[in-house]
C-alpha positions in Angstrom: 121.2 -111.7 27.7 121.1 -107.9 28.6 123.1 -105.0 26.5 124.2 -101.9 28.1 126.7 -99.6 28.0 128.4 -98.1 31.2 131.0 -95.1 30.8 133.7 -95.9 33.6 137.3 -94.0 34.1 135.6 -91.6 31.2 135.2 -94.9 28.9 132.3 -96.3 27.5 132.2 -99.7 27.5 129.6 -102.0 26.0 128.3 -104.9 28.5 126.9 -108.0 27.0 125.4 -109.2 30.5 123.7 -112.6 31.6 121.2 -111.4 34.3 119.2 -108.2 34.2 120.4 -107.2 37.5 124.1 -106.6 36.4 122.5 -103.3 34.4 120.6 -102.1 37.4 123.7 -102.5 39.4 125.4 -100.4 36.8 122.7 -97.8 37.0 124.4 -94.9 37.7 126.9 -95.1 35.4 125.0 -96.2 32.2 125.6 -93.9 28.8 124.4 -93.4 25.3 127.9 -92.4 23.9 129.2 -95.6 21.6 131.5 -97.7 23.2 135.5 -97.8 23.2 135.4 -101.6 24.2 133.0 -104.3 24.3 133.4 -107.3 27.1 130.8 -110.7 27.0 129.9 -112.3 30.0 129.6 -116.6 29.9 128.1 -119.0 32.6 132.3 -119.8 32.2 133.3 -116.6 34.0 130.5 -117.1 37.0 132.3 -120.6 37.5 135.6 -119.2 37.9 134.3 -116.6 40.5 132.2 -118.9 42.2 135.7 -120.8 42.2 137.9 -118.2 43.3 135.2 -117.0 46.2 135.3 -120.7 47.2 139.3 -120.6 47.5 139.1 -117.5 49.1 136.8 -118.3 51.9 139.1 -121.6 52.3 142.3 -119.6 52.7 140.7 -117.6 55.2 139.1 -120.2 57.3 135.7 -120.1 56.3 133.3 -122.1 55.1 132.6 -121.3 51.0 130.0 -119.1 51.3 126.9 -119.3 48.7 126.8 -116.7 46.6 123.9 -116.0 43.2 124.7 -116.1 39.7 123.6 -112.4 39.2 126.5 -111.4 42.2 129.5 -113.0 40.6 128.5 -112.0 37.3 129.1 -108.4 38.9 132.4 -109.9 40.1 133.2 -111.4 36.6 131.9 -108.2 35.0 134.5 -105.9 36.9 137.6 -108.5 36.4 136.8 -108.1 32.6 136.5 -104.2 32.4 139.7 -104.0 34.7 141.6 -105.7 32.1 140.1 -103.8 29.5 141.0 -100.3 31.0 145.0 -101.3 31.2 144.5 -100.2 27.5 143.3 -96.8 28.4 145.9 -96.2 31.7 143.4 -97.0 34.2 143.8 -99.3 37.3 141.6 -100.8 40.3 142.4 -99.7 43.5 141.6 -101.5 46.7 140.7 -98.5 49.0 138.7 -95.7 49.5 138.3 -91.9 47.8 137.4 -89.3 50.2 136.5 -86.1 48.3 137.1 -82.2 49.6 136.0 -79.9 47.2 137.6 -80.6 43.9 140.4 -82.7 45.2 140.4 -86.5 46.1 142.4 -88.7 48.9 142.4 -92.6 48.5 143.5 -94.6 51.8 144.0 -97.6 51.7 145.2 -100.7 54.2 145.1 -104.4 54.5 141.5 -105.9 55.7 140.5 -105.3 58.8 143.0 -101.9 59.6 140.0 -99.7 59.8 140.0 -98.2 56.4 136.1 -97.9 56.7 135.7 -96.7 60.2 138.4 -94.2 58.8 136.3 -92.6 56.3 133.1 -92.9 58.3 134.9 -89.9 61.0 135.2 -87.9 58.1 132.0 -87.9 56.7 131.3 -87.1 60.6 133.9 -84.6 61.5 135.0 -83.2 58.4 132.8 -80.7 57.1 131.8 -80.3 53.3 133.6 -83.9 52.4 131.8 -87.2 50.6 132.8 -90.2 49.6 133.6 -90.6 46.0 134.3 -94.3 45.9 134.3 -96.6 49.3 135.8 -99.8 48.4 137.6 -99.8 44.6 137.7 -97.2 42.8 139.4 -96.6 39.5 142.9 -95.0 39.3 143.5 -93.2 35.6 147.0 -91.5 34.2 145.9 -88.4 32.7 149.1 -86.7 31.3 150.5 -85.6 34.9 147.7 -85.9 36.6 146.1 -89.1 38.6 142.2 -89.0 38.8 140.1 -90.6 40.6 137.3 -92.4 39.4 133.7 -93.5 40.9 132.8 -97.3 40.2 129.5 -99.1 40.9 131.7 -101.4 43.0 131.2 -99.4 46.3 131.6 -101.9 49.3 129.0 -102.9 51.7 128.5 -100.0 52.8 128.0 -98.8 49.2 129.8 -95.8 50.1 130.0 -93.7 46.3 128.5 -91.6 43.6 129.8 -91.2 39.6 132.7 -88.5 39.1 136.3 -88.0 38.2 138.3 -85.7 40.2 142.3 -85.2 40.0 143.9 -87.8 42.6 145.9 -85.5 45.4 146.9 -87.9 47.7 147.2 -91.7 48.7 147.1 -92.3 52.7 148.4 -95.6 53.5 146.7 -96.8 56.8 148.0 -98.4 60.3 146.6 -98.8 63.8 148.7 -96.8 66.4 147.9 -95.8 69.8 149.3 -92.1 68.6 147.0 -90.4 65.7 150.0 -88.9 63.6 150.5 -88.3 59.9 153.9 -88.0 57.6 155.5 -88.1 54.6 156.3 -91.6 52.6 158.8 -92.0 49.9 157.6 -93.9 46.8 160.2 -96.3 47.7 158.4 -97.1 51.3 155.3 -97.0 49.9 155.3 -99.2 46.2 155.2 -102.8 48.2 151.3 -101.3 49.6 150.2 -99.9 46.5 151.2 -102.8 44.5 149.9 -104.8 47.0 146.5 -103.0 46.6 146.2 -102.8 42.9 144.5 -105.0 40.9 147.1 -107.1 39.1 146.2 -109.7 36.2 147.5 -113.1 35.5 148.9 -112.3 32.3 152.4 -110.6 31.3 151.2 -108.1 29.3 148.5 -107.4 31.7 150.8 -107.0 34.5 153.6 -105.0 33.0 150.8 -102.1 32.3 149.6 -102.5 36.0 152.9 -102.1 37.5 153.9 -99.1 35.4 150.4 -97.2 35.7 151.4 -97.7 40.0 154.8 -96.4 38.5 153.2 -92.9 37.2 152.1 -92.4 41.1 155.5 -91.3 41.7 155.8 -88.0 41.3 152.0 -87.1 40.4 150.2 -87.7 44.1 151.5 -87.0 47.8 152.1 -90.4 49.4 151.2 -90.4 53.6 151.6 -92.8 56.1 148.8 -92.5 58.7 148.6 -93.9 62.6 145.4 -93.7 63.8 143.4 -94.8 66.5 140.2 -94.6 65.4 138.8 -91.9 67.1 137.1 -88.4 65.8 140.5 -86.6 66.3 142.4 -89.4 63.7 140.4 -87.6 61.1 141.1 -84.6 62.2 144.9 -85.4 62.5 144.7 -86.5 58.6 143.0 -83.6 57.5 145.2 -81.0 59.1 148.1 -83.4 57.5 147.0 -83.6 53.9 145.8 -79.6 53.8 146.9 -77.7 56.1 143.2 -76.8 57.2 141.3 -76.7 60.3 139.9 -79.6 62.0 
């Protein structure tokens, strides 16, 4: 066993960890403040991953792919501290956080729209911009404020760093031969961001979930985006989102 304790979404959180590795993965965001929360990890909660990947890989027509211990413990680790958080108002988010400045966008889309390429032609068109979280960060209710929070669990292309910046906007992706930006109601918007939250099992669990989606309304600008996946698609969203050149 391994004992650390991460801060995450501004909560420390005490880790009681089966592999060594789950702490290095956690490197960035470890702490010395005394935790809020504790979560223990079991050989139990690397079967049920291992059994959900399998599942997974089914549905989508692949062969169950063969993954180590020490990665689904990561796996277990953040299904565990994402339960935990509901306590504390925060949420996972499937998507990335593009930062400008001291303001954050999250876009999000289904697999395989091009959310990735997306945020790629900013880091390469959009001057002065990083990448606070690339694949699911943490979404917190502060008062009337969303923030946005960094996460070890960054994507393949381990896109991220640690911070917490106030959430401005959520860009909902879709492939169109036109690049073009606009305005979405909460209304047109909740089935996606639903969609793309992380929602427990439990009642309790997913009451919280769907009312911390709730507090969007009213507290971050919601977009739809067309893009086509070219340099001026980022462009096109920046000028949308903040009135800025690009």
């Amino acid at each position: 066993m391994t004992s650390f304790t991460v801060s995450l979404a501004g909560v420390p959180i005490r880790v009681e960890a089966l592999h060594a590795s789950t702490e290095r993965f956690c490197r960035d965001y470890l702490t010395d403040e005394a935790p809020a929360v504790a979560v223990t990890l079991s050989p139990a909660d690397i079967a049920a991953e291992r059994e959900r990947s399998a599942d997974e890989d089914v549905r989508e027509g692949r062969t169950p792919r063969a993954h180590s211990d020490a990665y689904l413990e990561t796996l277990a680790l953040y299904r565990r501290i994402a339960r935990e958080l509901l306590a504390f108002d925060a949420v996972v988010f499937h998507g990335a956080v593009v930062a400008a400045g001291d303001r954050a966008f999250a876009f999000t889309a289904p697999s395989g729209t091009g959310k990735t390429t997306h945020v790629r032609l900013w880091l390469e068109h959009i001057p002065g911009v990083y990448v606070l979280n690339g694949d699911k960060p943490l979404l917190r209710r502060d008062g009337e404020r969303i923030l946005a929070c960094g996460t070890p669990w960054q994507g393949k292309e381990n896109y991220g760093r640690p911070g917490i910046l106030p959430l401005d906007a959520v860009v909902l992706l879709e492939r169109s031969p036109v690049n073009r930006i606009e305005p979405m109601s909460f209304r047109d918007a909740l089935p996606v961001l639903v969609q793309q939250t992380h929602r427990p099992t439990d009642r309790e669990g997913l009451v919280r979930t769907l009312s911390l989606v709730g507090a969007l309304d009213g507290r971050v600008r919601l977009f739809r985006l067309g893009c086509n996946m070219d340099a001026e698609a980022a462009r096109v969203c920046w000028r949308g989102l903040t009135g800025g050149e690009g």
